[in-house]
Amino acid sequence: QSVLTQPPSVSAAPGQKVTISCSGTSSNIGSNYVSWYQQFPGTAPKLLIYDNNKRPSGIPDRFSGSKSGTSGTLGITGLQTGDEADYYCETWDSSLSTGVFGTGTKVTVL
Amino acid sequence: EVQLVQSGAELREPGESLTISCKGAGYSFTSYWIGWARQMPENGLEWMGIIYPGDSDVLYSPSFQGQVSMSVDKSTNTAYLQWSTLKASDTAMYYCARRLGRANHHSNWFDSWGQGTLVTVSS
C-alpha cells in the first residue's frame, strides 16, 4: 500500500472547482517536492504539475498545485467533462530512498 | 521530441523469465534517469525503481528489490525490465518514463512516458 493517501474520488459539476489532497509524512512530502499526473483509462499517465506548483508547457492554468507541511493539493477549476480521469501525486521518500505514488483519485464531472 | 517506445504485450506462464524494453529517442539517453512503474488491473500506479543509463546506477523500491532487475544498453538507448521467475501476480501494465529534476532526488518528476507494456502471466 502507498505511503501517500488520496481520496478515492471527488466530483463536481461542469465549471466548478475540485481539489485533491495528497497526505504524506515528514520523510516524503514534508521534505521533498510533489508532482501530479493525469491518467485516462487505457493510456499512460501525463505530467500535470511538478515542483509542487509548476506547470509544464501546454498544461492549462486551470490546473494548479500547492504544498503545505506534509500535504500536497491539486486544484482543477472550470471543470470540464474532459477532465474525468484518475489523478496521482508523487514524491521522493527520503527514508525509503525511493519514489512513491499516491493511492489515486478518480475525478467525476456530474 | 522526447519519445519512449516500449516493447509489445507479452503472455507468459508462471515460472518463465521475461525481459521488456523501453527505447528512448529525441534526447541524450545517458543523461537522464529512467523509471519503471507497475499498474495492476484496476489498481493505481506503483513506483518500481529508476536507473541512470550513464553509469547503470539503480535505485529499487523496497517492494520490488529482488523481484525484478533493471538494466540499460547505452549503444541502443534502451532500458530493460527483467523477471527471472514470473508469478501470476506479475500480471500488470508496466510503464517506463524519463525522470527530470535534481541529482539529490528531492525534486524529481516523470516528464515523458512510454505507452506501456501489458504483461500477462497465466497457465
PDB file of C-alpha atoms in Angstrom:
ATOM      1  CA  GLN A   1       0.000   0.000   0.000  1.00  0.00           C
ATOM      2  CA  SER A   2       1.114   3.539  -0.770  1.00  0.00           C
ATOM      3  CA  VAL A   3       2.518   5.882   1.852  1.00  0.00           C
ATOM      4  CA  LEU A   4       0.697   8.790   0.166  1.00  0.00           C
ATOM      5  CA  THR A   5      -3.033   8.928   0.799  1.00  0.00           C
ATOM      6  CA  GLN A   6      -5.531  10.469  -1.624  1.00  0.00           C
ATOM      7  CA  PRO A   7      -9.330  10.451  -1.540  1.00  0.00           C
ATOM      8  CA  PRO A   8     -10.660   7.655  -3.770  1.00  0.00           C
ATOM      9  CA  SER A   9     -12.956  10.006  -5.644  1.00  0.00           C
ATOM     10  CA  VAL A  10     -14.083  13.623  -5.963  1.00  0.00           C
ATOM     11  CA  SER A  11     -16.826  15.082  -8.101  1.00  0.00           C
ATOM     12  CA  ALA A  12     -18.331  18.395  -9.111  1.00  0.00           C
ATOM     13  CA  ALA A  13     -20.490  19.930 -11.800  1.00  0.00           C
ATOM     14  CA  PRO A  14     -19.061  21.382 -15.004  1.00  0.00           C
ATOM     15  CA  GLY A  15     -17.466  24.771 -14.406  1.00  0.00           C
ATOM     16  CA  GLN A  16     -16.950  24.123 -10.713  1.00  0.00           C
ATOM     17  CA  LYS A  17     -13.717  23.514  -8.816  1.00  0.00           C
ATOM     18  CA  VAL A  18     -12.326  20.362  -7.237  1.00  0.00           C
ATOM     19  CA  THR A  19      -9.339  19.865  -5.000  1.00  0.00           C
ATOM     20  CA  ILE A  20      -7.471  16.616  -4.464  1.00  0.00           C
ATOM     21  CA  SER A  21      -5.374  16.133  -1.367  1.00  0.00           C
ATOM     22  CA  CYS A  22      -2.241  14.018  -1.028  1.00  0.00           C
ATOM     23  CA  SER A  23      -1.312  13.285   2.552  1.00  0.00           C
ATOM     24  CA  GLY A  24       2.171  12.106   3.447  1.00  0.00           C
ATOM     25  CA  THR A  25       4.773  12.379   6.176  1.00  0.00           C
ATOM     26  CA  SER A  26       7.852  14.387   7.080  1.00  0.00           C
ATOM     27  CA  SER A  27      10.080  11.902   5.234  1.00  0.00           C
ATOM     28  CA  ASN A  28       8.287  12.291   1.912  1.00  0.00           C
ATOM     29  CA  ILE A  29       6.121  15.322   1.182  1.00  0.00           C
ATOM     30  CA  GLY A  30       7.417  17.156   4.220  1.00  0.00           C
ATOM     31  CA  SER A  31      10.957  17.263   2.835  1.00  0.00           C
ATOM     32  CA  ASN A  32      10.562  16.845  -0.923  1.00  0.00           C
ATOM     33  CA  TYR A  33       8.682  18.278  -3.867  1.00  0.00           C
ATOM     34  CA  VAL A  34       5.348  16.952  -5.161  1.00  0.00           C
ATOM     35  CA  SER A  35       4.334  16.189  -8.732  1.00  0.00           C
ATOM     36  CA  TRP A  36       0.912  15.317 -10.128  1.00  0.00           C
ATOM     37  CA  TYR A  37      -0.161  13.120 -13.032  1.00  0.00           C
ATOM     38  CA  GLN A  38      -3.379  12.666 -15.002  1.00  0.00           C
ATOM     39  CA  GLN A  39      -4.302   9.276 -16.407  1.00  0.00           C
ATOM     40  CA  PHE A  40      -7.194   8.438 -18.720  1.00  0.00           C
ATOM     41  CA  PRO A  41      -8.352   4.793 -18.925  1.00  0.00           C
ATOM     42  CA  GLY A  42      -6.090   2.687 -21.091  1.00  0.00           C
ATOM     43  CA  THR A  43      -3.463   5.388 -21.526  1.00  0.00           C
ATOM     44  CA  ALA A  44      -0.144   6.331 -19.965  1.00  0.00           C
ATOM     45  CA  PRO A  45      -0.007   8.939 -17.207  1.00  0.00           C
ATOM     46  CA  LYS A  46       0.711  12.551 -18.149  1.00  0.00           C
ATOM     47  CA  LEU A  47       2.612  15.114 -16.083  1.00  0.00           C
ATOM     48  CA  LEU A  48       0.386  17.954 -14.832  1.00  0.00           C
ATOM     49  CA  ILE A  49       2.377  19.625 -12.037  1.00  0.00           C
ATOM     50  CA  TYR A  50       5.983  19.404 -10.867  1.00  0.00           C
ATOM     51  CA  ASP A  51       7.949  21.064  -8.062  1.00  0.00           C
ATOM     52  CA  ASN A  52       4.708  21.474  -6.077  1.00  0.00           C
ATOM     53  CA  ASN A  53       3.191  24.165  -8.267  1.00  0.00           C
ATOM     54  CA  LYS A  54       4.847  24.393 -11.688  1.00  0.00           C
ATOM     55  CA  ARG A  55       3.017  23.508 -14.892  1.00  0.00           C
ATOM     56  CA  PRO A  56       4.781  22.016 -17.922  1.00  0.00           C
ATOM     57  CA  SER A  57       4.284  23.728 -21.228  1.00  0.00           C
ATOM     58  CA  GLY A  58       0.839  23.019 -22.622  1.00  0.00           C
ATOM     59  CA  ILE A  59      -0.918  22.395 -19.314  1.00  0.00           C
ATOM     60  CA  PRO A  60      -3.734  24.939 -18.857  1.00  0.00           C
ATOM     61  CA  ASP A  61      -3.722  27.209 -15.822  1.00  0.00           C
ATOM     62  CA  ARG A  62      -6.987  25.605 -14.698  1.00  0.00           C
ATOM     63  CA  PHE A  63      -4.665  23.076 -13.055  1.00  0.00           C
ATOM     64  CA  SER A  64      -2.739  24.248 -10.007  1.00  0.00           C
ATOM     65  CA  GLY A  65      -0.676  22.690  -7.256  1.00  0.00           C
ATOM     66  CA  SER A  66       0.323  23.627  -3.758  1.00  0.00           C
ATOM     67  CA  LYS A  67       2.029  22.136  -0.741  1.00  0.00           C
ATOM     68  CA  SER A  68       1.738  22.783   2.951  1.00  0.00           C
ATOM     69  CA  GLY A  69       3.640  20.779   5.520  1.00  0.00           C
ATOM     70  CA  THR A  70       3.139  17.100   4.767  1.00  0.00           C
ATOM     71  CA  SER A  71       0.285  17.515   2.290  1.00  0.00           C
ATOM     72  CA  GLY A  72       0.045  18.447  -1.338  1.00  0.00           C
ATOM     73  CA  THR A  73      -3.031  19.629  -3.162  1.00  0.00           C
ATOM     74  CA  LEU A  74      -4.093  19.617  -6.808  1.00  0.00           C
ATOM     75  CA  GLY A  75      -6.789  22.054  -7.832  1.00  0.00           C
ATOM     76  CA  ILE A  76      -8.835  21.973 -11.014  1.00  0.00           C
ATOM     77  CA  THR A  77     -11.001  24.992 -11.804  1.00  0.00           C
ATOM     78  CA  GLY A  78     -13.543  25.400 -14.585  1.00  0.00           C
ATOM     79  CA  LEU A  79     -14.136  21.660 -14.512  1.00  0.00           C
ATOM     80  CA  GLN A  80     -14.767  20.073 -17.923  1.00  0.00           C
ATOM     81  CA  THR A  81     -16.045  16.646 -18.918  1.00  0.00           C
ATOM     82  CA  GLY A  82     -12.629  16.055 -20.473  1.00  0.00           C
ATOM     83  CA  ASP A  83     -11.084  16.283 -17.002  1.00  0.00           C
ATOM     84  CA  GLU A  84     -12.686  12.980 -15.982  1.00  0.00           C
ATOM     85  CA  ALA A  85      -9.644  10.847 -15.233  1.00  0.00           C
ATOM     86  CA  ASP A  86      -7.544   9.399 -12.454  1.00  0.00           C
ATOM     87  CA  TYR A  87      -5.040  11.704 -10.744  1.00  0.00           C
ATOM     88  CA  TYR A  88      -1.910  10.659  -8.847  1.00  0.00           C
ATOM     89  CA  CYS A  89       0.537  12.545  -6.665  1.00  0.00           C
ATOM     90  CA  GLU A  90       4.170  11.523  -6.445  1.00  0.00           C
ATOM     91  CA  THR A  91       7.191  12.453  -4.390  1.00  0.00           C
ATOM     92  CA  TRP A  92      10.507  11.130  -3.087  1.00  0.00           C
ATOM     93  CA  ASP A  93      10.642   9.384   0.268  1.00  0.00           C
ATOM     94  CA  SER A  94      13.951  10.137   1.955  1.00  0.00           C
ATOM     95  CA  SER A  95      13.561   7.307   4.492  1.00  0.00           C
ATOM     96  CA  LEU A  96      12.792   4.652   1.875  1.00  0.00           C
ATOM     97  CA  SER A  97      15.244   6.159  -0.672  1.00  0.00           C
ATOM     98  CA  THR A  98      12.644   5.648  -3.348  1.00  0.00           C
ATOM     99  CA  GLY A  99       9.847   7.486  -5.046  1.00  0.00           C
ATOM    100  CA  VAL A 100       6.240   6.881  -4.132  1.00  0.00           C
ATOM    101  CA  PHE A 101       2.906   7.439  -5.839  1.00  0.00           C
ATOM    102  CA  GLY A 102      -0.314   8.346  -4.115  1.00  0.00           C
ATOM    103  CA  THR A 103      -3.276   5.982  -3.997  1.00  0.00           C
ATOM    104  CA  GLY A 104      -5.007   7.824  -6.834  1.00  0.00           C
ATOM    105  CA  THR A 105      -8.208   9.850  -7.112  1.00  0.00           C
ATOM    106  CA  LYS A 106     -10.950   9.478  -9.691  1.00  0.00           C
ATOM    107  CA  VAL A 107     -12.470  12.776 -10.782  1.00  0.00           C
ATOM    108  CA  THR A 108     -16.075  12.656 -11.957  1.00  0.00           C
ATOM    109  CA  VAL A 109     -17.857  15.527 -13.642  1.00  0.00           C
ATOM    110  CA  LEU A 110     -21.517  15.408 -12.670  1.00  0.00           C
TER     111      LEU A 110
ATOM    112  CA  GLU B   1      10.599  15.425 -29.394  1.00  0.00           C
ATOM    113  CA  VAL B   2      11.258  13.065 -26.498  1.00  0.00           C
ATOM    114  CA  GLN B   3       9.913   9.584 -27.167  1.00  0.00           C
ATOM    115  CA  LEU B   4       9.901   6.401 -25.134  1.00  0.00           C
ATOM    116  CA  VAL B   5       8.729   3.374 -27.099  1.00  0.00           C
ATOM    117  CA  GLN B   6       8.065   0.173 -25.202  1.00  0.00           C
ATOM    118  CA  SER B   7       8.006  -3.385 -26.457  1.00  0.00           C
ATOM    119  CA  GLY B   8       4.734  -5.169 -27.166  1.00  0.00           C
ATOM    120  CA  ALA B   9       2.389  -7.159 -24.966  1.00  0.00           C
ATOM    121  CA  GLU B  10       3.669 -10.432 -23.527  1.00  0.00           C
ATOM    122  CA  LEU B  11       1.916 -13.639 -22.443  1.00  0.00           C
ATOM    123  CA  ARG B  12       3.941 -15.987 -20.281  1.00  0.00           C
ATOM    124  CA  GLU B  13       3.392 -18.921 -17.961  1.00  0.00           C
ATOM    125  CA  PRO B  14       4.292 -18.857 -14.262  1.00  0.00           C
ATOM    126  CA  GLY B  15       7.946 -19.711 -13.689  1.00  0.00           C
ATOM    127  CA  GLU B  16       9.110 -18.339 -17.035  1.00  0.00           C
ATOM    128  CA  SER B  17      11.527 -15.459 -17.480  1.00  0.00           C
ATOM    129  CA  LEU B  18      10.818 -12.228 -19.333  1.00  0.00           C
ATOM    130  CA  THR B  19      12.511  -9.029 -20.439  1.00  0.00           C
ATOM    131  CA  ILE B  20      10.605  -5.988 -21.671  1.00  0.00           C
ATOM    132  CA  SER B  21      12.199  -2.914 -23.202  1.00  0.00           C
ATOM    133  CA  CYS B  22      11.907   0.862 -23.399  1.00  0.00           C
ATOM    134  CA  LYS B  23      13.756   2.682 -26.204  1.00  0.00           C
ATOM    135  CA  GLY B  24      14.471   6.374 -25.802  1.00  0.00           C
ATOM    136  CA  ALA B  25      14.774   8.872 -28.638  1.00  0.00           C
ATOM    137  CA  GLY B  26      14.976  12.618 -29.131  1.00  0.00           C
ATOM    138  CA  TYR B  27      17.235  13.368 -26.163  1.00  0.00           C
ATOM    139  CA  SER B  28      20.552  12.438 -24.557  1.00  0.00           C
ATOM    140  CA  PHE B  29      19.589   8.996 -23.250  1.00  0.00           C
ATOM    141  CA  THR B  30      22.560   8.671 -20.893  1.00  0.00           C
ATOM    142  CA  SER B  31      21.895  11.978 -19.124  1.00  0.00           C
ATOM    143  CA  TYR B  32      18.514  11.249 -17.516  1.00  0.00           C
ATOM    144  CA  TRP B  33      17.218   8.627 -15.119  1.00  0.00           C
ATOM    145  CA  ILE B  34      14.631   6.185 -16.496  1.00  0.00           C
ATOM    146  CA  GLY B  35      11.957   4.883 -14.158  1.00  0.00           C
ATOM    147  CA  TRP B  36       9.534   1.984 -14.199  1.00  0.00           C
ATOM    148  CA  ALA B  37       6.018   1.874 -12.760  1.00  0.00           C
ATOM    149  CA  ARG B  38       3.594  -1.009 -12.373  1.00  0.00           C
ATOM    150  CA  GLN B  39      -0.165  -0.771 -12.680  1.00  0.00           C
ATOM    151  CA  MET B  40      -2.052  -3.920 -11.800  1.00  0.00           C
ATOM    152  CA  PRO B  41      -5.570  -4.367 -13.235  1.00  0.00           C
ATOM    153  CA  GLU B  42      -7.972  -1.796 -11.791  1.00  0.00           C
ATOM    154  CA  ASN B  43      -5.252  -0.545  -9.438  1.00  0.00           C
ATOM    155  CA  GLY B  44      -3.090   2.519  -9.014  1.00  0.00           C
ATOM    156  CA  LEU B  45       0.469   3.279 -10.027  1.00  0.00           C
ATOM    157  CA  GLU B  46       3.343   1.704  -8.116  1.00  0.00           C
ATOM    158  CA  TRP B  47       6.886   3.103  -8.157  1.00  0.00           C
ATOM    159  CA  MET B  48       9.268   0.272  -9.013  1.00  0.00           C
ATOM    160  CA  GLY B  49      12.645   1.944  -9.371  1.00  0.00           C
ATOM    161  CA  ILE B  50      14.903   4.084 -11.510  1.00  0.00           C
ATOM    162  CA  ILE B  51      18.112   3.508 -13.447  1.00  0.00           C
ATOM    163  CA  TYR B  52      20.701   6.024 -14.652  1.00  0.00           C
ATOM    164  CA  PRO B  53      21.845   4.996 -18.123  1.00  0.00           C
ATOM    165  CA  GLY B  54      25.099   6.919 -17.788  1.00  0.00           C
ATOM    166  CA  ASP B  55      26.542   4.504 -15.210  1.00  0.00           C
ATOM    167  CA  SER B  56      23.723   1.931 -14.698  1.00  0.00           C
ATOM    168  CA  ASP B  57      23.181   3.068 -11.108  1.00  0.00           C
ATOM    169  CA  VAL B  58      19.866   1.607  -9.943  1.00  0.00           C
ATOM    170  CA  LEU B  59      17.536   2.527  -7.088  1.00  0.00           C
ATOM    171  CA  TYR B  60      14.834  -0.056  -6.419  1.00  0.00           C
ATOM    172  CA  SER B  61      11.715   0.475  -4.390  1.00  0.00           C
ATOM    173  CA  PRO B  62      11.871  -1.881  -1.367  1.00  0.00           C
ATOM    174  CA  SER B  63       8.694  -3.535  -2.643  1.00  0.00           C
ATOM    175  CA  PHE B  64      10.417  -4.572  -5.873  1.00  0.00           C
ATOM    176  CA  GLN B  65      14.003  -5.153  -4.691  1.00  0.00           C
ATOM    177  CA  GLY B  66      14.915  -8.733  -5.577  1.00  0.00           C
ATOM    178  CA  GLN B  67      11.749  -9.207  -7.638  1.00  0.00           C
ATOM    179  CA  VAL B  68      12.889  -7.543 -10.865  1.00  0.00           C
ATOM    180  CA  SER B  69      16.112  -6.325 -12.454  1.00  0.00           C
ATOM    181  CA  MET B  70      16.680  -3.102 -14.347  1.00  0.00           C
ATOM    182  CA  SER B  71      19.401  -2.620 -16.936  1.00  0.00           C
ATOM    183  CA  VAL B  72      20.298  -0.479 -19.944  1.00  0.00           C
ATOM    184  CA  ASP B  73      22.110  -0.788 -23.248  1.00  0.00           C
ATOM    185  CA  LYS B  74      23.654   2.600 -23.987  1.00  0.00           C
ATOM    186  CA  SER B  75      24.545   1.576 -27.523  1.00  0.00           C
ATOM    187  CA  THR B  76      20.871   1.257 -28.425  1.00  0.00           C
ATOM    188  CA  ASN B  77      19.385   3.809 -25.975  1.00  0.00           C
ATOM    189  CA  THR B  78      17.269   1.053 -24.459  1.00  0.00           C
ATOM    190  CA  ALA B  79      16.265   0.314 -20.889  1.00  0.00           C
ATOM    191  CA  TYR B  80      15.146  -3.130 -19.795  1.00  0.00           C
ATOM    192  CA  LEU B  81      12.984  -4.615 -17.044  1.00  0.00           C
ATOM    193  CA  GLN B  82      13.576  -8.301 -16.342  1.00  0.00           C
ATOM    194  CA  TRP B  83      11.982 -11.110 -14.390  1.00  0.00           C
ATOM    195  CA  SER B  84      13.752 -14.422 -13.816  1.00  0.00           C
ATOM    196  CA  THR B  85      10.707 -16.269 -12.459  1.00  0.00           C
ATOM    197  CA  LEU B  86       7.298 -14.831 -13.268  1.00  0.00           C
ATOM    198  CA  LYS B  87       4.291 -15.194 -10.999  1.00  0.00           C
ATOM    199  CA  ALA B  88       0.625 -14.718 -11.747  1.00  0.00           C
ATOM    200  CA  SER B  89       0.744 -11.642  -9.523  1.00  0.00           C
ATOM    201  CA  ASP B  90       3.154 -10.001 -12.005  1.00  0.00           C
ATOM    202  CA  THR B  91       0.236  -9.566 -14.393  1.00  0.00           C
ATOM    203  CA  ALA B  92       0.056  -5.829 -14.953  1.00  0.00           C
ATOM    204  CA  MET B  93       0.751  -2.913 -17.253  1.00  0.00           C
ATOM    205  CA  TYR B  94       4.325  -1.665 -16.959  1.00  0.00           C
ATOM    206  CA  TYR B  95       5.341   1.877 -17.882  1.00  0.00           C
ATOM    207  CA  CYS B  96       8.754   3.417 -18.358  1.00  0.00           C
ATOM    208  CA  ALA B  97       9.247   7.154 -18.003  1.00  0.00           C
ATOM    209  CA  ARG B  98      12.051   9.721 -18.158  1.00  0.00           C
ATOM    210  CA  ARG B  99      12.886  11.389 -14.870  1.00  0.00           C
ATOM    211  CA  LEU B 100      13.856  15.043 -14.657  1.00  0.00           C
ATOM    212  CA  GLY B 101      14.999  17.067 -11.709  1.00  0.00           C
ATOM    213  CA  ARG B 102      17.832  17.467  -9.275  1.00  0.00           C
ATOM    214  CA  ALA B 103      20.546  14.933  -8.598  1.00  0.00           C
ATOM    215  CA  ASN B 104      19.605  14.602  -4.923  1.00  0.00           C
ATOM    216  CA  HIS B 105      16.130  13.271  -5.892  1.00  0.00           C
ATOM    217  CA  HIS B 106      14.339  15.786  -3.666  1.00  0.00           C
ATOM    218  CA  SER B 107      12.890  17.488  -6.732  1.00  0.00           C
ATOM    219  CA  ASN B 108      12.170  14.919  -9.425  1.00  0.00           C
ATOM    220  CA  TRP B 109       9.321  14.108 -11.745  1.00  0.00           C
ATOM    221  CA  PHE B 110       8.467  11.900 -14.731  1.00  0.00           C
ATOM    222  CA  ASP B 111       8.020  14.172 -17.736  1.00  0.00           C
ATOM    223  CA  SER B 112       7.674  11.706 -20.625  1.00  0.00           C
ATOM    224  CA  TRP B 113       6.121   8.268 -20.527  1.00  0.00           C
ATOM    225  CA  GLY B 114       6.161   5.178 -22.720  1.00  0.00           C
ATOM    226  CA  GLN B 115       2.904   3.734 -23.990  1.00  0.00           C
ATOM    227  CA  GLY B 116       3.052   0.802 -21.579  1.00  0.00           C
ATOM    228  CA  THR B 117       3.674  -2.924 -21.934  1.00  0.00           C
ATOM    229  CA  LEU B 118       0.976  -5.344 -20.816  1.00  0.00           C
ATOM    230  CA  VAL B 119       2.392  -8.463 -19.182  1.00  0.00           C
ATOM    231  CA  THR B 120       0.018 -11.362 -18.618  1.00  0.00           C
ATOM    232  CA  VAL B 121       1.184 -14.355 -16.598  1.00  0.00           C
ATOM    233  CA  SER B 122      -1.184 -17.294 -16.795  1.00  0.00           C
ATOM    234  CA  SER B 123      -1.086 -21.041 -17.180  1.00  0.00           C
TER     235      SER B 123
END
